[in-house]
Amino acid sequence: AVTGIATAYMDSIPMVIITGQVPTHAIGLDAFQECDTVGITRPVVKHNFLVKDVRQLAGVIKQAFHIARTGRPGPVVIDIPKDVSFKKATYTGYPETVAMRSYNPVKKGHAGQIRKAVQLLLGAKRPYVYSGGGVVLGDASQQLRTLVDLLGCPVTNTLMGLGAYPASDRKFLGMLGMHGTIEANNAMQHCDVLLAVGARFDDRVIGNTKHFAQNERKIIHIDIDPSSISKRVKVDIPIVGDVREVLGDLIESLRESGQQPDAKALAGWWETVEGWRRRDCLKYSRGTGDVIKPQHVVETLWNLTKDADAYITADVGQHQMWAAQYYRFDQPRRWINSGGLGTMGVGIPYAMGIKMARPDSEVYCITGEGSVQMCIQELSTCLQYNTPIKIVSLNNRYLGMVRQWQEVEYSGRYSHSYMDALPNFVKLAEAYGHVGMLIESPQDVEPALREARKLKDRTVFMDFRTDPTENVFPMVQAGKGITEMLLGSEDL
């Protein structure tokens, strides 16, 4: 359970966890099944409560939900001892408000900082917008799009921010970072004004900080969490506040200024960006014969569902990166994965949760034969609670990302990355009461996905036997800068 809490903490997911504890008189005495839940979870929660008086419970629950959902969202633990859970109390009503002197997150951005940001953006020759998961969590996608349209500049999304800006728009350069596009990474390195919105300059995004700092640029950083600002990268104009409100104020200030971005400079900047884009770094060989390329599976799924009410979850590994690269998200909250902690096994549970919340939507879990076995027992839960999801397993018979790193970083000295004891996933799915499909030929990829879509009321496990040697490119190696990219196997 702690792994799930830590996953929510890293990805800023609001969650209230109610845990059971030994009776109050036994706490600290190593009683049967005693566990210091408060101590264990302290590093991975926004706050935790140990309730010792049942009369405090209503107020604690109100506070817990308030803390979880405000500021930078995150998990909160309520630990309830056994004797407290048995006690009775007079219910005096659920508190309408929360007053916490030590917790008062800022929502409104500083007006002076916003004015400075506007002047910096209007004077930029090579502006760039770098948006993260905070835009999605803050429901600020429309404001982001309006701002980018006003500035006329390129924009990128992080792994957690995909869908915050529509991938079909020409100003979108794709995902940036370790497996980002050439154009997104180069623009990040060579811009002269960088507007970071709801992002935290993660190591998987900017790579080596010394390399990142080599190029001089002015940085504006908007975030609800003041501790995220200047944490890894020194910024010039910090703006603490709710992303949606700050972007709204920024847009208003831009319009009121009556000024326009430097059109001539922007044209030159776009010419440079288009030069990078023409390298088409996500192009891949479709192979020959009966070899299924994993990229082809994801692209086919996107083509079939791009106009549908579809949600995509992913586990962690190569399949996660291929999903991020080749499924082009145009809307926020359509892409759910574990970005901060990289928790294998989240795909099926995430998909089940979405299906419960959106029963009329199509829900797909893109996974691999390694990750899927972390929580494959939840196929039983799928049947019990009637959550018909579609599982797209890119089965390359390897722990693919581990194998890729062993190939790139350890000269092909492979260890514990191959899967020689895999089950028959088709029979396993059928044993759980679901539909299983084995797909071994590229010609069968689209028909299989079409057939699965028709089975609206059934969970379908599609076992795609993909190329075991395929790697995720582009790739930035550990310790390298984000423009020092491997573009294919020929670069190894």
XYZ file of C-alpha atoms in Angstrom:
492
model
C 0.000 0.000 0.000
C 2.878 2.378 0.725
C 4.014 2.061 -2.905
C 0.587 3.217 -4.044
C 0.687 6.154 -1.640
C 4.185 7.104 -2.810
C 3.010 6.891 -6.428
C 0.172 9.316 -5.671
C 2.569 11.638 -3.849
C 5.043 11.782 -6.736
C 2.298 12.365 -9.310
C 0.343 14.869 -7.170
C -2.818 12.766 -6.979
C -5.318 13.780 -4.264
C -6.152 10.763 -2.141
C -7.349 10.109 1.407
C -6.230 6.798 2.887
C -7.990 5.447 5.987
C -5.880 2.848 7.810
C -6.518 0.669 10.841
C -4.299 0.717 13.918
C -3.998 -1.324 17.118
C -5.920 0.033 20.146
C -4.566 3.270 21.602
C -3.381 1.581 24.800
C -1.259 -0.860 22.742
C 0.464 1.673 20.480
C 4.225 1.505 20.900
C 4.186 -1.870 22.657
C 4.845 -4.066 19.597
C 1.323 -5.432 19.741
C 0.124 -8.048 17.255
C 0.002 -6.473 13.774
C 1.147 -3.074 15.059
C 2.780 -0.909 12.419
C 3.864 2.711 12.693
C 1.708 3.826 9.779
C 2.185 7.499 10.559
C 5.974 7.146 10.664
C 6.241 4.943 7.586
C 4.059 7.163 5.408
C 5.358 10.539 6.622
C 7.862 10.989 3.728
C 5.238 10.222 1.044
C 2.142 12.126 2.192
C 1.161 15.767 2.480
C -0.044 15.105 6.014
C -1.150 12.276 8.265
C -3.445 12.050 11.275
C -3.558 9.599 14.181
C -7.091 9.904 15.578
C -7.201 9.173 19.317
C -10.620 10.674 20.040
C -13.705 9.698 18.043
C -15.103 13.204 18.569
C -12.296 14.568 16.381
C -13.071 12.277 13.456
C -15.463 14.500 11.477
C -13.100 17.471 11.680
C -10.087 15.349 10.756
C -11.836 13.930 7.684
C -12.791 17.439 6.557
C -9.196 18.611 7.003
C -7.817 15.564 5.205
C -9.894 16.126 2.075
C -9.101 19.841 2.136
C -5.354 19.211 2.335
C -5.454 16.478 -0.328
C -7.293 18.612 -2.893
C -5.800 22.076 -2.394
C -2.365 23.476 -3.153
C -0.286 20.818 -4.836
C -2.623 17.808 -4.566
C -1.443 14.684 -2.794
C -2.270 11.840 -0.411
C -3.297 12.224 3.233
C -3.416 9.343 5.739
C -5.966 8.996 8.557
C -4.852 6.288 11.012
C -7.703 5.083 13.261
C -6.962 2.826 16.274
C -9.282 -0.137 16.777
C -10.824 1.134 20.014
C -11.599 4.526 18.427
C -13.391 2.820 15.526
C -15.667 1.029 18.027
C -16.588 4.095 20.059
C -19.799 6.065 19.717
C -20.114 9.825 19.701
C -22.802 12.420 19.190
C -22.673 13.628 15.606
C -22.637 17.415 15.627
C -22.445 17.879 11.860
C -19.753 17.933 9.223
C -17.645 21.107 9.387
C -18.440 23.556 6.591
C -15.054 25.259 6.588
C -11.466 24.432 7.399
C -9.220 26.781 9.328
C -5.594 25.648 9.502
C -3.114 28.301 10.512
C -0.146 26.295 9.267
C -1.650 25.445 5.866
C -2.832 28.206 3.566
C -1.750 27.633 -0.063
C -1.451 30.680 -2.295
C -3.828 30.752 -5.273
C -3.419 34.251 -6.668
C -0.165 35.013 -8.467
C 1.810 38.150 -7.596
C 0.646 40.945 -9.931
C 4.103 42.500 -10.183
C 5.698 39.195 -11.163
C 3.021 38.638 -13.785
C 3.720 42.063 -15.315
C 7.443 41.254 -15.440
C 6.671 37.932 -17.124
C 4.544 39.642 -19.768
C 7.303 42.094 -20.675
C 9.850 39.289 -20.849
C 7.622 37.199 -23.126
C 6.817 40.122 -25.419
C 10.501 40.922 -25.807
C 11.555 37.338 -26.466
C 13.190 36.336 -29.746
C 12.920 32.591 -29.128
C 10.098 31.979 -26.601
C 9.115 28.467 -25.569
C 6.385 27.083 -23.308
C 7.172 24.002 -21.214
C 4.025 22.594 -19.592
C 3.660 19.756 -17.130
C 1.135 17.705 -15.226
C 0.189 20.718 -13.127
C -1.693 22.138 -16.120
C -3.816 18.986 -16.298
C -4.376 18.799 -12.543
C -5.211 22.493 -12.434
C -7.774 22.267 -15.276
C -5.828 24.952 -17.105
C -5.555 23.414 -20.575
C -7.802 25.981 -22.239
C -5.849 28.836 -20.664
C -2.593 27.263 -21.847
C -3.885 27.016 -25.404
C -5.075 30.638 -25.376
C -1.709 31.833 -24.091
C 0.268 29.879 -26.692
C -1.988 31.245 -29.440
C -1.330 34.792 -28.226
C 2.417 34.233 -28.114
C 2.579 32.238 -31.360
C 5.447 30.184 -29.980
C 6.241 26.464 -29.779
C 5.047 24.414 -26.808
C 5.926 21.044 -25.304
C 4.363 18.742 -22.720
C 6.017 16.463 -20.200
C 5.061 12.796 -19.859
C 2.505 13.709 -17.181
C 1.321 16.747 -19.111
C 0.381 15.015 -22.369
C -2.988 16.275 -23.544
C -2.612 19.605 -21.761
C -1.919 21.057 -25.200
C -3.394 19.250 -28.242
C -0.889 17.087 -30.087
C -2.619 17.816 -33.399
C -1.752 21.522 -33.199
C 1.268 22.548 -35.267
C 2.748 24.548 -32.397
C 3.106 21.357 -30.345
C 6.611 19.884 -30.642
C 5.894 16.584 -28.917
C 6.995 15.306 -25.551
C 10.392 16.425 -24.285
C 12.971 14.733 -22.108
C 14.827 11.433 -22.054
C 12.646 9.969 -24.811
C 11.409 13.266 -26.212
C 11.623 14.572 -29.754
C 14.621 16.372 -31.248
C 12.583 19.514 -31.799
C 11.192 19.605 -28.246
C 14.581 19.059 -26.602
C 16.503 21.428 -28.857
C 13.918 24.171 -28.369
C 14.255 23.723 -24.604
C 18.013 24.163 -24.864
C 18.116 27.036 -27.359
C 15.166 29.262 -26.395
C 15.907 32.681 -24.916
C 12.773 32.869 -22.721
C 11.322 29.720 -21.182
C 7.878 29.721 -19.593
C 7.525 26.677 -17.321
C 3.929 25.997 -16.298
C 3.022 23.349 -13.736
C 6.285 21.488 -14.295
C 9.237 20.796 -12.012
C 12.363 20.470 -14.196
C 12.588 16.758 -13.475
C 15.872 14.958 -14.170
C 14.144 12.933 -16.909
C 13.163 16.212 -18.567
C 16.275 18.403 -18.488
C 19.001 15.760 -18.173
C 22.356 16.999 -16.912
C 21.786 20.321 -15.127
C 25.263 21.630 -16.007
C 24.574 21.010 -19.689
C 21.158 22.644 -19.343
C 22.732 25.730 -17.757
C 25.299 26.172 -20.558
C 22.856 28.159 -22.692
C 21.737 31.484 -21.300
C 17.974 31.918 -21.070
C 15.463 33.706 -18.886
C 13.090 31.406 -17.026
C 9.572 32.151 -15.793
C 8.198 29.425 -13.526
C 4.517 29.157 -12.539
C 3.667 26.572 -9.885
C 1.283 26.107 -6.969
C 4.090 24.575 -4.900
C 6.740 27.119 -3.841
C 9.160 24.313 -2.927
C 9.286 23.243 -6.600
C 10.547 26.632 -7.774
C 14.339 26.987 -8.163
C 14.719 23.497 -6.713
C 16.792 22.099 -9.587
C 17.097 25.117 -11.879
C 17.457 28.738 -10.827
C 14.576 30.778 -12.263
C 14.370 34.507 -12.960
C 10.673 35.184 -12.405
C 8.970 32.837 -9.925
C 5.174 33.016 -9.760
C 3.508 30.998 -7.005
C -0.187 30.375 -7.482
C -2.940 28.306 -8.996
C -1.919 27.636 -12.604
C -5.360 28.342 -14.017
C -5.662 31.676 -12.211
C -2.117 32.767 -13.012
C -2.465 31.906 -16.706
C -5.762 33.787 -16.790
C -4.092 36.862 -15.299
C -1.164 36.486 -17.690
C -3.516 36.371 -20.683
C -5.417 39.418 -19.460
C -2.194 41.338 -18.898
C -0.917 40.419 -22.370
C -4.103 41.671 -23.997
C -4.140 44.860 -21.950
C -0.556 45.644 -22.942
C -1.643 46.258 -26.526
C 1.710 44.875 -27.688
C 2.470 41.967 -29.992
C 5.331 39.463 -29.967
C 8.236 40.151 -32.337
C 6.849 38.618 -35.558
C 10.149 38.722 -37.453
C 12.072 37.061 -34.642
C 9.331 34.450 -34.235
C 9.475 33.609 -37.942
C 13.203 32.957 -37.675
C 12.715 30.886 -34.535
C 10.051 28.779 -36.229
C 12.333 28.240 -39.226
C 14.936 26.783 -36.880
C 12.347 24.623 -35.108
C 10.971 23.278 -38.393
C 14.495 22.291 -39.385
C 14.699 20.100 -36.302
C 11.211 18.748 -36.923
C 12.066 17.715 -40.485
C 14.474 15.146 -39.085
C 11.362 13.114 -38.184
C 12.966 11.482 -35.165
C 9.967 9.238 -34.417
C 10.105 7.562 -37.820
C 10.568 3.813 -37.480
C 10.963 0.806 -39.730
C 7.786 -1.239 -39.948
C 9.904 -4.327 -40.438
C 9.279 -7.224 -42.739
C 7.455 -10.505 -42.585
C 5.735 -11.447 -39.343
C 7.550 -9.058 -36.992
C 5.170 -6.709 -35.162
C 6.659 -3.348 -34.270
C 5.297 -2.017 -30.958
C 5.036 1.501 -32.389
C 2.721 0.133 -35.079
C 0.363 -1.292 -32.446
C 0.116 2.043 -30.611
C -0.320 4.048 -33.827
C -3.050 1.691 -34.989
C -4.848 2.002 -31.662
C -4.643 5.798 -31.952
C -6.013 5.772 -35.501
C -8.959 3.637 -34.422
C -9.819 5.588 -31.262
C -8.690 9.184 -31.905
C -12.276 10.322 -32.486
C -13.751 8.116 -29.762
C -14.380 8.730 -26.073
C -11.241 6.811 -25.121
C -8.884 6.750 -22.146
C -5.387 5.271 -22.127
C -3.468 3.951 -19.138
C 0.058 2.587 -19.215
C 2.287 0.522 -17.036
C 5.992 1.355 -16.792
C 8.641 0.452 -19.330
C 9.256 0.695 -23.059
C 5.542 0.337 -23.808
C 4.868 3.434 -21.670
C 7.263 5.513 -23.760
C 5.893 4.197 -27.060
C 2.390 5.059 -25.872
C 3.545 8.583 -24.991
C 5.291 9.022 -28.339
C 2.780 7.505 -30.750
C -0.636 8.058 -29.175
C -1.372 11.714 -29.903
C -3.437 13.113 -27.055
C -5.595 16.130 -27.895
C -7.407 16.369 -24.573
C -6.299 16.443 -20.933
C -7.063 13.640 -18.472
C -7.093 10.987 -21.209
C -3.634 9.649 -20.327
C -3.009 8.067 -16.917
C 0.364 6.593 -15.969
C 2.980 6.574 -13.223
C 5.526 9.250 -14.092
C 7.258 10.225 -10.864
C 7.813 6.871 -9.162
C 7.617 4.650 -12.237
C 5.459 2.035 -10.523
C 5.112 -1.165 -12.512
C 1.688 -2.763 -12.335
C -0.487 0.363 -12.206
C -1.999 -0.070 -15.666
C -4.836 -2.499 -14.935
C -5.901 -0.861 -11.625
C -5.838 2.586 -13.256
C -7.937 1.281 -16.155
C -10.436 -0.308 -13.767
C -10.795 2.952 -11.858
C -11.457 4.896 -15.050
C -14.008 2.337 -16.227
C -15.872 2.617 -12.929
C -15.919 6.417 -13.225
C -16.620 6.443 -16.987
C -18.556 3.221 -17.717
C -19.598 4.339 -21.209
C -16.048 5.197 -22.329
C -13.482 2.971 -23.997
C -10.578 2.241 -21.651
C -7.290 0.740 -22.831
C -4.350 -0.395 -20.737
C -1.086 -0.436 -22.684
C 1.297 -2.744 -20.874
C 4.075 -5.286 -21.248
C 4.375 -8.894 -20.212
C 6.545 -7.881 -17.237
C 4.482 -5.034 -15.791
C 1.149 -6.746 -16.318
C 2.130 -9.607 -14.019
C 2.578 -7.218 -11.093
C -1.211 -6.898 -10.720
C -2.617 -9.512 -13.080
C -4.717 -10.956 -10.252
C -6.929 -7.886 -10.633
C -8.424 -9.577 -13.688
C -10.550 -11.319 -11.070
C -11.675 -7.922 -9.771
C -12.510 -6.869 -13.345
C -14.946 -9.759 -13.543
C -16.392 -9.300 -10.071
C -17.124 -5.601 -10.520
C -17.881 -5.737 -14.254
C -15.240 -3.311 -15.485
C -14.694 -4.384 -19.107
C -11.325 -2.918 -20.049
C -9.106 -3.649 -23.040
C -5.528 -4.731 -22.323
C -2.936 -4.133 -25.051
C 0.141 -6.125 -24.052
C 3.289 -5.405 -26.093
C 4.930 -8.728 -25.345
C 8.609 -8.698 -26.382
C 9.631 -11.463 -23.951
C 11.993 -9.071 -22.130
C 11.898 -6.516 -19.374
C 12.445 -4.211 -22.307
C 13.602 -0.995 -20.683
C 16.047 -2.885 -18.471
C 17.358 -4.781 -21.492
C 17.709 -1.522 -23.457
C 19.749 0.111 -20.694
C 21.902 -2.998 -20.401
C 22.515 -2.829 -24.145
C 23.305 0.901 -24.145
C 25.093 1.357 -20.829
C 26.572 -2.087 -20.136
C 27.717 -3.221 -23.596
C 25.025 -5.861 -23.898
C 25.779 -7.651 -20.628
C 22.228 -8.823 -20.017
C 21.094 -9.956 -16.604
C 17.633 -10.715 -15.221
C 15.946 -8.897 -18.086
C 14.655 -11.856 -20.102
C 11.345 -13.599 -19.482
C 11.789 -17.344 -19.979
C 8.886 -18.450 -17.801
C 5.920 -16.567 -19.188
C 2.400 -17.944 -18.855
C 0.004 -18.474 -21.711
C -1.740 -15.117 -21.407
C -4.663 -16.143 -23.622
C -5.495 -19.127 -21.427
C -4.855 -17.077 -18.291
C -7.309 -14.393 -19.421
C -9.868 -17.070 -20.254
C -9.351 -18.696 -16.852
C -10.333 -15.382 -15.271
C -13.492 -15.333 -17.398
C -12.295 -12.891 -20.046
C -11.446 -12.940 -23.750
C -7.858 -13.697 -24.757
C -6.280 -12.989 -28.143
C -2.843 -13.896 -29.495
C -1.598 -11.611 -32.284
C 1.626 -12.626 -34.037
C 1.433 -10.948 -37.455
C 1.411 -7.240 -38.415
C -1.547 -7.911 -40.693
C -3.601 -9.024 -37.691
C -2.970 -5.954 -35.518
C -5.826 -3.792 -36.781
C -8.393 -6.622 -37.069
C -7.647 -7.680 -33.481
C -8.111 -4.163 -32.144
C -11.324 -3.747 -34.135
C -12.669 -7.037 -32.782
C -11.802 -6.042 -29.210
C -13.654 -2.739 -29.623
C -16.792 -4.628 -30.634
C -16.728 -6.623 -27.386
C -17.923 -3.665 -25.343
C -19.058 -5.689 -22.339
C -16.021 -7.951 -22.053
C -12.509 -7.504 -20.767
C -10.158 -8.423 -23.612
C -6.493 -9.350 -23.179
C -4.576 -8.848 -26.441
C -1.153 -10.506 -26.419
C 0.802 -8.800 -29.217
C 4.080 -10.637 -29.878
C 6.343 -7.699 -30.718
C 9.944 -7.358 -31.897
C 12.146 -8.338 -28.907
C 15.071 -6.221 -30.137
C 13.197 -2.937 -30.616
C 14.443 -0.002 -28.538
C 12.870 3.324 -27.613
C 14.437 6.212 -29.521
C 15.261 9.039 -29.224
C 17.102 8.384 -25.972
C 19.210 10.572 -23.705
C 21.696 8.536 -21.700
C 22.197 9.038 -17.979
C 24.379 12.053 -17.245
C 24.003 13.523 -20.731
C 22.367 16.763 -21.804
C 18.944 16.718 -23.421
C 20.337 17.556 -26.859
C 22.887 14.701 -26.708
C 20.441 12.182 -28.094
C 20.727 8.700 -29.509
C 18.411 8.553 -32.512
C 18.691 4.881 -33.382
C 20.655 1.669 -33.028
C 23.289 3.062 -35.392
C 24.241 5.566 -32.660
C 25.059 2.850 -30.129
